mmCIF file of C-alpha atoms in Angstrom:
data_model
loop_
_atom_site.group_PDB
_atom_site.id
_atom_site.type_symbol
_atom_site.label_atom_id
_atom_site.label_comp_id
_atom_site.label_asym_id
_atom_site.label_seq_id
_atom_site.Cartn_x
_atom_site.Cartn_y
_atom_site.Cartn_z
ATOM 1 C CA MET J 1 97.113 64.788 84.565
ATOM 2 C CA PRO J 2 98.788 64.425 81.130
ATOM 3 C CA LEU J 3 96.688 63.128 78.295
ATOM 4 C CA ARG J 4 98.101 60.242 76.252
ATOM 5 C CA VAL J 5 97.436 60.507 72.517
ATOM 6 C CA GLN J 6 98.143 57.950 69.789
ATOM 7 C CA ILE J 7 98.533 59.159 66.224
ATOM 8 C CA ALA J 8 98.836 56.760 63.270
ATOM 9 C CA LEU J 9 100.689 58.115 60.218
ATOM 10 C CA LYS J 10 101.499 55.847 57.233
ATOM 11 C CA GLY J 11 102.047 52.739 59.307
ATOM 12 C CA PHE J 12 103.783 54.472 62.231
ATOM 13 C CA ILE J 13 102.176 54.882 65.604
ATOM 14 C CA ILE J 14 103.287 57.932 67.559
ATOM 15 C CA ILE J 15 102.470 58.058 71.242
ATOM 16 C CA MET J 16 102.620 61.515 72.797
ATOM 17 C CA ASN J 17 101.905 62.693 76.301
ATOM 18 C CA MET J 18 99.905 65.916 76.003
ATOM 19 C CA HIS J 19 99.662 68.402 78.822
ATOM 20 C CA ASN J 20 97.217 70.882 77.384
ATOM 21 C CA ASP J 21 95.088 71.917 80.334
ATOM 22 C CA TRP J 22 95.132 75.688 79.857
ATOM 23 C CA LYS J 23 93.102 76.324 82.994
ATOM 24 C CA GLU J 24 95.708 74.582 85.132
ATOM 25 C CA ARG J 25 98.612 76.394 83.459
ATOM 26 C CA LEU J 26 97.021 79.820 84.004
ATOM 27 C CA GLY J 27 95.857 79.108 87.507
ATOM 28 C CA VAL J 28 92.239 79.898 86.561
ATOM 29 C CA VAL J 29 89.257 78.431 88.340
ATOM 30 C CA PHE J 30 86.442 77.705 85.897
ATOM 31 C CA SER J 31 82.883 77.176 87.034
ATOM 32 C CA THR J 32 79.668 76.593 85.116
ATOM 33 C CA ASN J 33 77.656 77.710 88.128
ATOM 34 C CA PRO J 34 75.982 81.052 87.218
ATOM 35 C CA ASP J 35 75.996 82.070 90.903
ATOM 36 C CA PHE J 36 79.770 81.621 91.237
ATOM 37 C CA ASP J 37 81.401 84.801 92.572
ATOM 38 C CA TYR J 38 84.958 85.187 91.303
ATOM 39 C CA SER J 39 86.831 87.807 93.296
ATOM 40 C CA LEU J 40 90.466 88.761 93.500
ATOM 41 C CA ASP J 41 92.219 89.308 96.790
ATOM 42 C CA ALA J 42 93.045 92.904 95.926
ATOM 43 C CA GLU J 43 93.664 95.680 98.387
ATOM 44 C CA PRO J 44 90.812 98.162 98.605
ATOM 45 C CA GLU J 45 91.563 101.615 97.263
ATOM 46 C CA THR J 46 92.368 104.175 99.902
ATOM 47 C CA ASP J 47 90.551 107.475 100.030
ATOM 48 C CA THR J 48 92.367 110.372 98.441
ATOM 49 C CA LEU J 49 94.175 112.636 100.876
ATOM 50 C CA PRO J 50 93.574 116.375 100.558
ATOM 51 C CA SER J 51 96.042 118.070 98.240
ATOM 52 C CA ASN J 52 97.811 119.965 101.037
ATOM 53 C CA GLN J 53 98.578 116.646 102.835
ATOM 54 C CA GLN J 54 100.010 114.850 99.773
ATOM 55 C CA ARG J 55 103.807 114.445 99.821
ATOM 56 C CA LEU J 56 104.622 114.333 96.111
ATOM 57 C CA ARG J 57 108.165 113.907 94.813
ATOM 58 C CA VAL J 58 109.093 115.007 91.301
ATOM 59 C CA SER J 59 112.111 113.368 89.673
ATOM 60 C CA MET J 60 113.648 112.746 86.250
ATOM 61 C CA GLU J 61 114.517 109.280 84.958
ATOM 62 C CA ARG J 62 116.167 107.987 81.807
ATOM 63 C CA ALA J 63 117.295 104.459 82.716
ATOM 64 C CA GLY J 64 115.355 101.571 81.212
ATOM 65 C CA ARG J 65 113.360 103.761 78.844
ATOM 66 C CA GLY J 66 115.354 103.480 75.654
ATOM 67 C CA GLY J 67 117.222 106.730 76.273
ATOM 68 C CA LYS J 68 114.008 108.746 76.554
ATOM 69 C CA THR J 69 113.780 111.220 79.409
ATOM 70 C CA VAL J 70 110.660 111.215 81.582
ATOM 71 C CA THR J 71 109.504 113.173 84.598
ATOM 72 C CA LEU J 72 108.019 111.087 87.431
ATOM 73 C CA VAL J 73 105.592 112.268 90.094
ATOM 74 C CA ARG J 74 105.560 109.783 92.983
ATOM 75 C CA GLY J 75 103.919 109.594 96.391
ATOM 76 C CA PHE J 76 100.268 110.140 95.443
ATOM 77 C CA VAL J 77 97.879 108.565 97.963
ATOM 78 C CA GLY J 78 94.386 108.042 96.611
ATOM 79 C CA THR J 79 92.152 106.421 94.047
ATOM 80 C CA LYS J 80 93.126 105.620 90.477
ATOM 81 C CA ALA J 81 90.494 108.048 89.185
ATOM 82 C CA ASP J 82 92.022 110.935 91.134
ATOM 83 C CA LEU J 83 95.516 109.973 89.958
ATOM 84 C CA THR J 84 94.421 109.949 86.309
ATOM 85 C CA GLU J 85 92.705 113.318 86.820
ATOM 86 C CA LEU J 86 95.927 114.784 88.225
ATOM 87 C CA CYS J 87 97.842 113.296 85.285
ATOM 88 C CA ARG J 88 95.344 114.794 82.821
ATOM 89 C CA GLN J 89 95.715 118.250 84.380
ATOM 90 C CA LEU J 90 99.520 118.099 84.285
ATOM 91 C CA LYS J 91 99.584 116.873 80.675
ATOM 92 C CA THR J 92 97.138 119.560 79.547
ATOM 93 C CA ARG J 93 98.921 122.429 81.277
ATOM 94 C CA CYS J 94 102.394 121.324 80.180
ATOM 95 C CA GLY J 95 101.305 120.430 76.644
ATOM 96 C CA ILE J 96 103.014 117.033 76.738
ATOM 97 C CA GLY J 97 102.113 113.356 76.778
ATOM 98 C CA GLY J 98 102.201 110.953 79.644
ATOM 99 C CA SER J 99 100.330 108.346 81.644
ATOM 100 C CA ALA J 100 99.308 107.389 85.164
ATOM 101 C CA LYS J 101 100.101 103.855 86.240
ATOM 102 C CA ASP J 102 101.391 101.950 89.262
ATOM 103 C CA GLY J 103 100.651 104.885 91.569
ATOM 104 C CA GLU J 104 102.827 107.385 89.719
ATOM 105 C CA VAL J 105 102.478 109.917 86.935
ATOM 106 C CA VAL J 106 104.900 109.541 84.016
ATOM 107 C CA LEU J 107 105.324 112.647 81.828
ATOM 108 C CA GLN J 108 107.369 112.845 78.640
ATOM 109 C CA GLY J 109 110.514 114.973 78.785
ATOM 110 C CA ASP J 110 112.311 116.776 81.588
ATOM 111 C CA VAL J 111 109.699 119.272 82.833
ATOM 112 C CA ARG J 112 110.459 119.146 86.562
ATOM 113 C CA PRO J 113 110.406 122.916 87.312
ATOM 114 C CA ARG J 114 107.130 123.391 85.437
ATOM 115 C CA VAL J 115 105.491 120.369 87.149
ATOM 116 C CA VAL J 116 106.535 121.533 90.638
ATOM 117 C CA GLU J 117 105.132 124.990 89.880
ATOM 118 C CA LEU J 118 101.845 123.524 88.622
ATOM 119 C CA LEU J 119 101.484 121.167 91.584
ATOM 120 C CA LYS J 120 101.979 124.024 94.039
ATOM 121 C CA SER J 121 99.377 126.095 92.181
ATOM 122 C CA LEU J 122 96.960 123.124 92.448
ATOM 123 C CA GLY J 123 97.395 123.092 96.240
ATOM 124 C CA TYR J 124 100.022 120.363 96.639
ATOM 125 C CA THR J 125 102.148 122.377 99.068
ATOM 126 C CA GLN J 126 104.491 119.556 100.194
ATOM 127 C CA THR J 127 105.934 119.028 96.706
ATOM 128 C CA LYS J 128 109.676 118.720 96.105
#
């Protein structure tokens, strides 16, 4: 419900309709009840498959990244912690930067042959 505000400035009266309910705009439910349990309807994390059952795909991408080339590792099935651990191992062994987000590993530069070799040495036999 909009709030109606009157402001008086040097003899003028300004009437404004204010819609400043930030909770409504963000879609947030606010409760002062200390026992209120706020939970998101998120999918539970799946258990990590063994490395020899993972079907990882290694590709190179440049589009939408400001002309920078990155190597992507997609297809990982498992927890976020295991994905970040895999990312950490690849970054350390390749000596490059990168990140793990949205279920894929993003590595800086075109290092596809080296990444495939490393993944196979780590036991990911179904890597292409």
